[in-house]
Short mmCIF file of C-alpha atoms and ligand atoms in Angstrom, two decimals:
data_model
loop_
_atom_site.label_atom_id
_atom_site.label_comp_id
_atom_site.label_asym_id
_atom_site.label_seq_id
_atom_site.Cartn_x
_atom_site.Cartn_y
_atom_site.Cartn_z
CA UNK K 1 55.33 105.12 34.49
CA UNK K 2 57.47 107.35 32.72
CA UNK K 3 57.29 108.44 29.17
CA UNK K 4 60.91 109.93 28.50
CA UNK K 5 62.37 111.53 25.70
CA UNK K 6 58.82 111.98 23.58
CA UNK K 7 57.89 114.84 21.43
CA UNK K 8 54.57 116.15 23.01
CA UNK K 9 51.48 117.22 20.12
CA UNK K 10 48.43 118.95 20.95
CA UNK K 11 46.11 119.06 17.77
CA UNK K 12 44.42 122.28 17.69
CA UNK K 13 45.89 124.90 18.11
CA UNK K 14 49.31 122.98 17.23
CA UNK K 15 51.91 122.47 19.56
CA UNK K 16 54.95 120.68 20.04
CA UNK K 17 57.25 120.12 22.83
CA UNK K 18 59.82 117.41 23.72
CA UNK K 19 59.10 116.48 27.41
CA UNK K 20 58.38 113.71 29.79
CA UNK K 21 55.16 112.30 30.81
CA UNK K 22 54.17 110.83 34.06
CA UNK K 23 51.40 108.93 34.57
CA UNK K 24 49.93 107.30 37.86
CA UNK K 25 47.06 105.79 38.43
CA UNK K 26 44.73 106.84 35.11
CA UNK K 27 46.02 110.46 35.17
CA UNK K 28 49.18 112.57 34.04
CA UNK K 29 50.66 114.13 36.66
CA UNK K 30 53.63 115.83 35.79
CA UNK K 31 55.30 117.23 32.64
CA UNK K 32 58.99 118.39 32.39
CA UNK K 33 61.78 118.41 30.41
CA UNK K 34 64.07 115.54 32.35
CA UNK K 35 61.53 114.18 35.29
CA UNK K 36 63.77 111.51 37.31
CA UNK K 37 62.37 107.70 37.66
CA UNK K 38 60.79 106.69 40.96
CA UNK K 39 62.06 103.75 42.63
CA UNK K 40 60.36 101.08 40.83
CA UNK K 41 58.62 102.98 38.07
CA UNK K 42 58.69 101.40 34.68
CA UNK K 43 59.71 103.78 32.51
CA UNK K 44 59.12 103.79 28.73
CA UNK K 45 61.99 105.62 26.09
CA UNK K 46 59.64 107.75 23.65
CA UNK K 47 62.91 109.53 22.07
CA UNK K 48 62.23 109.84 18.50
CA UNK K 49 59.26 109.10 18.94
CA UNK K 50 55.57 111.55 19.03
CA UNK K 51 52.88 111.37 21.94
CA UNK K 52 49.47 112.40 21.17
CA UNK K 53 46.46 112.49 23.07
CA UNK K 54 43.95 109.99 22.28
CA UNK K 55 41.25 110.52 19.29
CA UNK K 56 37.84 110.74 20.55
CA UNK K 57 35.18 109.35 18.10
CA UNK K 58 31.79 111.48 19.07
CA UNK K 59 29.22 109.93 16.95
CA UNK K 60 29.46 106.09 15.64
CA UNK K 61 27.42 102.91 15.96
CA UNK K 62 29.54 100.13 16.91
CA UNK K 63 26.09 97.60 16.30
CA UNK K 64 27.47 98.68 12.47
CA UNK K 65 30.95 96.56 13.07
CA UNK K 66 28.85 93.15 11.69
CA UNK K 67 27.64 94.85 8.80
CA UNK K 68 31.04 95.02 7.10
CA UNK K 69 30.13 92.91 3.64
CA UNK K 70 27.07 92.15 4.21
CA UNK K 71 24.90 91.44 1.35
CA UNK K 72 22.99 94.31 -0.72
CA UNK K 73 18.93 94.10 -0.02
CA UNK K 74 17.12 92.97 -3.33
CA UNK K 75 15.67 96.13 -3.77
CA UNK K 76 18.59 98.50 -3.38
CA UNK K 77 17.58 101.67 -2.01
CA UNK K 78 17.12 104.63 -4.14
CA UNK K 79 17.05 107.68 -1.13
CA UNK K 80 18.50 107.53 2.33
CA UNK K 81 14.69 107.07 4.01
CA UNK K 82 15.06 104.03 1.87
CA UNK K 83 18.47 103.31 2.87
CA UNK K 84 17.41 103.56 6.76
CA UNK K 85 14.72 101.17 6.32
CA UNK K 86 15.90 98.34 4.02
CA UNK K 87 19.47 97.95 6.02
CA UNK K 88 20.35 100.27 9.03
CA UNK K 89 16.50 99.56 10.15
CA UNK K 90 16.84 95.84 9.77
CA UNK K 91 20.05 95.46 11.10
CA UNK K 92 19.71 97.23 14.58
CA UNK K 93 16.20 94.75 14.89
CA UNK K 94 18.67 91.19 14.05
CA UNK K 95 20.71 92.13 17.29
CA UNK K 96 20.69 90.10 19.69
CA UNK K 97 22.39 90.45 23.27
CA UNK K 98 25.33 88.11 21.90
CA UNK K 99 25.61 90.42 18.53
CA UNK K 100 25.76 93.60 20.59
CA UNK K 101 28.40 92.21 22.64
CA UNK K 102 30.69 91.15 19.54
CA UNK K 103 30.23 94.07 17.52
CA UNK K 104 31.24 96.41 20.52
CA UNK K 105 34.16 94.35 20.64
CA UNK K 106 35.16 94.77 17.06
CA UNK K 107 34.67 98.47 17.30
CA UNK K 108 36.55 98.71 20.22
CA UNK K 109 39.70 96.70 18.62
CA UNK K 110 39.45 98.74 15.76
CA UNK K 111 39.07 102.47 17.61
CA UNK K 112 41.94 101.42 19.73
CA UNK K 113 44.13 99.74 16.91
CA UNK K 114 43.87 103.38 15.47
CA UNK K 115 44.70 105.32 18.52
CA UNK K 116 40.57 105.79 19.40
CA UNK K 117 40.62 105.89 23.56
CA UNK K 118 36.95 107.22 23.51
CA UNK K 119 33.97 106.17 21.63
CA UNK K 120 30.58 108.21 21.44
CA UNK K 121 27.88 105.54 20.70
CA UNK K 122 24.47 105.96 19.63
CA UNK K 123 22.83 102.57 19.81
CA UNK K 124 19.75 100.64 18.80
CA UNK K 125 18.44 96.33 19.23
CA UNK K 126 14.98 97.47 18.87
CA UNK K 127 14.74 93.55 19.80
CA UNK K 128 17.21 93.45 22.61
CA UNK K 129 16.89 96.71 24.41
CA UNK K 130 16.81 96.34 28.23
CA UNK K 131 20.72 96.75 29.50
CA UNK K 132 21.91 96.98 26.43
CA UNK K 133 23.94 99.58 27.13
CA UNK K 134 25.47 97.34 29.81
CA UNK K 135 26.72 94.91 27.43
CA UNK K 136 28.32 97.54 25.23
CA UNK K 137 30.03 98.79 28.42
CA UNK K 138 30.98 95.36 29.32
CA UNK K 139 32.52 94.93 25.76
CA UNK K 140 34.36 98.10 26.02
CA UNK K 141 35.67 98.04 29.51
CA UNK K 142 37.28 94.53 28.08
CA UNK K 143 38.97 95.84 25.53
CA UNK K 144 39.98 99.13 27.85
CA UNK K 145 38.68 101.70 25.77
CA UNK K 146 36.28 104.64 27.49
CA UNK K 147 32.69 105.11 26.22
CA UNK K 148 30.00 107.62 26.07
CA UNK K 149 26.98 105.50 25.44
CA UNK K 150 23.04 106.28 25.03
CA UNK K 151 20.19 104.19 23.60
CA UNK K 152 18.45 105.98 20.81
CA UNK K 153 14.91 106.49 21.13
CA UNK K 154 12.27 106.51 18.83
CA UNK K 155 8.30 105.92 17.80
CA UNK K 156 9.85 103.34 14.86
CA UNK K 157 9.20 100.37 16.59
CA UNK K 158 5.61 101.67 18.81
CA UNK K 159 5.43 103.14 22.07
CA UNK K 160 6.94 100.22 24.48
CA UNK K 161 9.68 100.08 22.80
CA UNK K 162 10.25 104.02 22.70
CA UNK K 163 9.71 103.68 26.77
CA UNK K 164 12.12 100.76 26.83
CA UNK K 165 14.36 103.30 25.11
CA UNK K 166 14.03 105.64 27.22
CA UNK K 167 14.55 103.81 30.42
CA UNK K 168 17.24 102.14 29.13
CA UNK K 169 19.25 105.82 28.81
CA UNK K 170 17.45 106.32 32.30
CA UNK K 171 19.45 103.60 33.84
CA UNK K 172 22.48 103.77 32.42
CA UNK K 173 23.26 107.31 32.93
CA UNK K 174 22.26 106.65 36.67
CA UNK K 175 24.64 104.10 36.67
CA UNK K 176 27.32 105.92 35.40
CA UNK K 177 27.06 109.18 37.08
CA UNK K 178 30.49 109.09 38.43
CA UNK K 179 32.05 106.22 36.16
CA UNK K 180 35.66 107.21 35.29
CA UNK K 181 35.46 105.21 32.35
CA UNK K 182 31.97 105.43 31.35
CA UNK K 183 29.20 108.10 30.71
CA UNK K 184 25.84 108.24 29.28
CA UNK K 185 23.65 110.66 26.88
CA UNK K 186 20.20 110.60 26.25
CA UNK K 187 19.99 109.08 22.90
CA UNK K 188 17.06 110.11 20.78
CA UNK K 189 17.40 108.90 16.45
CA UNK K 190 16.42 111.71 14.74
CA UNK K 191 13.23 114.53 14.70
CA UNK K 192 12.03 112.36 11.94
CA UNK K 193 10.89 109.78 13.95
CA UNK K 194 10.13 111.46 16.56
CA UNK K 195 6.69 112.54 18.03
CA UNK K 196 5.92 115.59 20.22
CA UNK K 197 4.89 113.28 23.26
CA UNK K 198 8.52 111.60 22.64
CA UNK K 199 10.58 114.97 22.22
CA UNK K 200 9.25 115.83 25.30
CA UNK K 201 10.02 112.55 27.10
CA UNK K 202 13.83 112.86 25.72
CA UNK K 203 13.72 116.60 27.25
CA UNK K 204 12.28 115.54 30.39
CA UNK K 205 15.19 112.91 30.94
CA UNK K 206 17.61 115.26 29.80
CA UNK K 207 16.73 117.68 32.16
CA UNK K 208 16.58 115.34 35.20
CA UNK K 209 19.96 113.87 34.57
CA UNK K 210 21.28 117.35 33.18
CA UNK K 211 22.52 115.40 30.54
CA UNK K 212 23.14 116.22 26.93
CA UNK K 213 20.76 114.59 24.40
CA UNK K 214 22.65 112.78 21.01
CA UNK K 215 20.55 112.88 18.05
CA UNK K 216 20.96 112.87 14.10
CA UNK K 217 19.87 116.32 12.99
CA UNK K 218 19.39 117.03 9.34
CA UNK K 219 21.37 114.19 7.99
CA UNK K 220 19.49 114.07 4.75
CA UNK K 221 16.97 116.81 3.83
CA UNK K 222 13.45 114.62 4.23
CA UNK K 223 14.58 115.40 8.68
CA UNK K 224 13.87 119.23 7.88
CA UNK K 225 11.24 118.84 5.41
CA UNK K 226 8.92 116.54 8.01
CA UNK K 227 9.46 118.81 10.62
CA UNK K 228 8.08 121.43 8.73
CA UNK K 229 5.39 119.61 7.25
CA UNK K 230 4.22 118.10 10.71
CA UNK K 231 5.37 120.34 13.34
CA UNK K 232 4.89 123.07 11.52
CA UNK K 233 8.60 124.09 12.77
CA UNK K 234 11.99 123.06 11.88
CA UNK K 235 14.06 120.97 13.96
CA UNK K 236 16.32 123.44 15.50
CA UNK K 237 13.31 124.85 17.04
CA UNK K 238 11.57 121.44 17.87
CA UNK K 239 15.15 120.58 20.22
CA UNK K 240 14.60 124.38 21.80
CA UNK K 241 10.95 124.01 22.60
CA UNK K 242 11.74 120.51 24.71
CA UNK K 243 14.81 122.53 26.39
CA UNK K 244 17.80 120.01 24.44
CA UNK K 245 19.47 123.10 22.28
CA UNK K 246 22.24 123.70 25.09
CA UNK K 247 25.76 123.22 25.47
CA UNK K 248 25.38 119.39 26.95
CA UNK K 249 23.75 118.62 23.30
CA UNK K 250 25.48 116.39 20.38
CA UNK K 251 23.83 116.53 16.91
CA UNK K 252 25.72 114.45 14.58
CA UNK K 253 25.85 115.69 10.38
CA UNK K 254 24.01 118.90 10.47
CA UNK K 255 23.93 118.46 6.64
CA UNK K 256 20.84 120.60 6.27
CA UNK K 257 20.58 123.23 8.43
CA UNK K 258 20.31 126.73 7.30
CA UNK K 259 23.06 129.21 8.39
CA UNK K 260 20.33 130.91 10.46
CA UNK K 261 19.92 127.22 12.59
CA UNK K 262 23.56 126.70 12.78
CA UNK K 263 24.05 130.21 14.33
CA UNK K 264 21.12 129.30 16.60
CA UNK K 265 22.95 125.90 17.54
CA UNK K 266 26.53 127.24 17.77
CA UNK K 267 25.03 130.63 19.71
CA UNK K 268 23.60 127.65 22.25
CA UNK K 269 26.85 125.58 22.45
CA UNK K 270 25.60 122.48 21.36
CA UNK K 271 28.52 120.02 19.79
CA UNK K 272 28.16 119.52 16.38
CA UNK K 273 29.41 116.02 14.96
CA UNK K 274 30.73 115.64 11.28
CA UNK K 275 30.91 112.13 9.52
CA UNK K 276 32.51 113.20 6.13
CA UNK K 277 32.63 109.46 5.07
CA UNK K 278 29.28 108.56 6.40
CA UNK K 279 27.55 111.48 4.43
CA UNK K 280 29.18 110.88 1.37
CA UNK K 281 28.73 107.18 1.25
CA UNK K 282 24.93 107.92 2.03
CA UNK K 283 24.82 110.61 -0.77
CA UNK K 284 23.20 112.70 1.68
CA UNK K 285 24.79 116.02 0.52
CA UNK K 286 27.99 118.42 1.81
CA UNK K 287 28.09 119.70 5.25
CA UNK K 288 28.69 123.15 5.91
CA UNK K 289 31.18 122.11 8.18
CA UNK K 290 33.06 125.26 7.61
CA UNK K 291 30.26 126.89 9.28
CA UNK K 292 30.19 124.33 12.82
CA UNK K 293 32.55 126.75 15.03
CA UNK K 294 34.76 125.49 17.57
CA UNK K 295 32.14 123.17 18.93
CA UNK K 296 32.95 120.63 16.25
CA UNK K 297 34.20 117.29 16.15
CA UNK K 298 34.55 114.33 13.99
CA UNK K 299 32.68 110.91 14.38
CA UNK K 300 32.34 108.20 11.93
CA UNK K 301 28.79 107.14 11.72
CA UNK K 302 29.38 103.29 11.58
CA UNK K 303 32.44 103.20 9.84
CA UNK K 304 35.71 102.13 11.83
CA UNK K 305 36.88 104.53 14.49
CA UNK K 306 40.12 105.59 12.64
CA UNK K 307 40.28 109.14 13.31
CA UNK K 308 42.97 110.32 10.90
CA UNK K 309 40.93 108.61 8.26
CA UNK K 310 37.83 110.03 8.79
CA UNK K 311 40.42 113.66 9.06
CA UNK K 312 41.49 112.67 5.92
CA UNK K 313 37.95 112.71 3.63
CA UNK K 314 36.95 115.78 5.79
CA UNK K 315 39.76 117.68 4.52
CA UNK K 316 39.54 116.17 0.65
CA UNK K 317 35.71 116.49 0.88
CA UNK K 318 36.16 120.38 2.36
CA UNK K 319 39.10 121.50 0.08
CA UNK K 320 37.43 120.32 -2.76
CA UNK K 321 33.84 122.10 -1.62
CA UNK K 322 35.54 125.23 -0.78
CA UNK K 323 37.95 125.51 -3.35
CA UNK K 324 41.63 127.46 -2.51
CA UNK K 325 40.22 130.86 -1.79
CA UNK K 326 39.61 129.16 1.95
CA UNK K 327 41.37 127.41 4.11
CA UNK K 328 39.76 124.77 6.81
CA UNK K 329 41.40 123.49 10.06
CA UNK K 330 40.38 120.13 9.60
CA UNK K 331 42.62 118.49 12.21
CA UNK K 332 40.58 120.98 14.71
CA UNK K 333 37.67 118.82 14.81
CA UNK K 334 40.11 116.48 16.22
CA UNK K 335 40.91 118.77 19.45
CA UNK K 336 37.32 119.44 19.19
CA UNK K 337 36.14 115.47 20.04
CA UNK K 338 38.90 115.59 22.82
CA UNK K 339 37.24 118.85 24.02
CA UNK K 340 33.90 117.05 23.95
CA UNK K 341 34.85 114.36 26.26
CA UNK K 342 36.64 116.78 28.62
CA UNK K 343 33.29 118.25 28.98
CA UNK K 344 31.67 114.91 29.54
CA UNK K 345 34.02 113.27 31.66
CA UNK K 346 35.21 116.62 33.96
CA UNK K 347 38.43 115.74 33.12
CA UNK K 348 40.70 117.51 30.61
CA UNK K 349 41.42 115.27 27.65
CA UNK K 350 43.55 116.41 24.75
CA UNK K 351 46.93 118.43 26.58
CA UNK K 352 48.74 116.14 27.91
CA UNK K 353 49.53 118.13 30.65
CA UNK K 354 49.14 117.53 34.70
CA UNK K 355 45.51 116.43 35.78
CA UNK K 356 44.66 115.52 31.89
CA UNK K 357 43.41 111.77 31.35
CA UNK K 358 46.12 109.66 31.11
CA UNK K 359 44.83 108.69 27.15
CA UNK K 360 47.72 108.64 24.73
CA UNK K 361 49.05 107.70 21.97
CA UNK K 362 53.42 106.84 21.25
CA UNK K 363 53.85 106.99 17.70
CA UNK K 364 56.67 106.10 15.73
CA UNK K 365 56.73 108.42 13.14
CA UNK K 366 60.06 109.62 11.45
CA UNK K 367 59.23 112.74 9.54
CA UNK K 368 60.91 112.77 5.87
CA UNK K 369 60.40 116.46 6.07
CA UNK K 370 61.11 119.34 9.06
CA UNK K 371 57.83 118.62 11.48
CA UNK K 372 56.78 121.90 13.16
CA UNK K 373 53.97 123.28 15.04
CA UNK K 374 52.60 125.17 11.62
CA UNK K 375 52.96 122.44 9.34
CA UNK K 376 51.58 119.28 11.91
CA UNK K 377 48.17 119.12 10.74
CA UNK K 378 49.75 118.23 7.24
CA UNK K 379 51.63 115.61 8.94
CA UNK K 380 48.48 114.19 10.37
CA UNK K 381 46.85 114.25 6.87
CA UNK K 382 49.90 112.88 4.84
CA UNK K 383 51.86 111.07 6.95
CA UNK K 384 51.09 109.46 10.38
CA UNK K 385 49.45 106.10 10.35
CA UNK K 386 48.20 103.94 12.79
CA UNK K 387 50.50 101.27 12.00
CA UNK K 388 53.02 103.80 13.69
CA UNK K 389 51.46 103.33 16.61
CA UNK K 390 53.38 101.44 19.19
CA UNK K 391 51.80 101.73 22.35
CA UNK K 392 47.74 103.33 22.93
CA UNK K 393 47.11 104.20 26.31
CA UNK K 394 43.87 104.38 28.30
CA UNK K 395 43.38 105.99 31.97
CA UNK K 396 47.07 104.90 32.22
CA UNK K 397 46.62 101.61 31.23
CA UNK K 398 48.24 100.10 27.71
CA UNK K 399 45.34 98.63 25.80
CA UNK K 400 47.31 98.43 22.35
CA UNK K 401 50.61 97.65 21.64
CA UNK K 402 52.22 97.46 18.03
CA UNK K 403 48.65 97.40 16.42
CA UNK K 404 47.44 94.57 19.24
CA UNK K 405 44.96 95.23 21.29
CA UNK K 406 46.67 93.52 24.18
CA UNK K 407 43.47 92.92 26.57
CA UNK K 408 41.26 90.06 24.81
CA UNK K 409 42.31 87.10 22.36
CA UNK K 410 41.21 89.29 19.26
CA UNK K 411 41.42 85.59 16.91
CA UNK K 412 38.51 84.51 18.84
CA UNK K 413 36.66 87.43 19.15
CA UNK K 414 36.81 87.71 15.32
CA UNK K 415 35.98 84.32 14.86
CA UNK K 416 32.64 84.27 16.61
CA UNK K 417 31.85 88.07 15.31
CA UNK K 418 31.86 86.31 11.57
CA UNK K 419 29.75 83.60 13.09
CA UNK K 420 27.47 85.84 14.34
CA UNK K 421 27.61 87.95 11.99
CA UNK K 422 26.45 85.68 9.38
CA UNK K 423 23.67 84.71 11.67
CA UNK K 424 22.17 88.92 11.68
CA UNK K 425 22.70 88.44 8.06
CA UNK K 426 20.59 85.56 8.25
CA UNK K 427 18.04 87.31 10.31
CA UNK K 428 18.26 90.69 8.24
CA UNK K 429 16.82 88.30 5.25
CA UNK K 430 13.64 86.31 7.22
ZN1 LIG R 501 24.27 108.00 12.88
#
């Protein structure tokens, strides 16, 4: 397929260039000023349109898709640990195989509509652990989005479930070692629900697979406080002790990491994922994202995988925090997600150059002011909207056209999702 006449963007450092793109199989194979169509080649006229590399949501929980609008618990949570215990840990316990499948479908549909082509998911379903990552993989595969999946190992359900979680990660990592569309990480909930032997088991598994850990780190203040109280050291010490602090690790939130710990994380090359909306909604505090460095990305932590929406929240929250004295390039976090995906899949994402994954978004954005490489971040924050996306491609295949996910019957999926959500909410109350 040939995409002709579009303006190709790179998000950070921002660049703009008019060029044609040739896609063959799942990759971009050529980029040039005027590529000649080959006989029989499909041509997409992209004149007047922007072509963006597909967005990456670097931390989320797609099972949250069925939680939208659910009734609040009888005793409203007054702290983050109470929020986990009364809302999210009741939700994940109420999931069965079908609820996992449909929540992943809904999450994937919302992702592709928003131009998100890779989802880094952190899954938990304590009453349906074995095979749960395959269920998510199947749902994402049907919609056509890429997934980097893991099962969250935790002690909160006892040793049998902890071991089942480890086994699910192990199985999935083995099954997807060379998969072009899906990869695994070793999922772990958070330091405060993992005893030493569990953290050691996570470390062993990550070493065995040469895979990164995907874990919540210092999301709320209690995580670090508990590590110090129970283990006599901080979260980052614990990760380091178990060989988990390395350049494959994905640490979500980092709200309460000290400047010293952030420096250790960045010097180890671990990824830090900022989740602006979630942090604000859970009132866990302000993440010092201005110190996260180059290996930082953006996640939605259960909110729909609309990365432009997340970008706006990240920008405005940081602007409010820093004031006008220090600029914060929030759009760099979007490019960070693409760099993370590049490392996980071993293929470039984010540059729209030959050899890159053919994951891209065609956008019918008519700028009302001059659009340049320098001011591109402002057009992303203030102008570009998913409703302008005329085509979203993953691995060389259109997955969404003009807001419609093309590989599934969305109305039927949503109708079943509504039924299943009501049943999940009933089980949560029971
Ligand atoms: Zn999370």
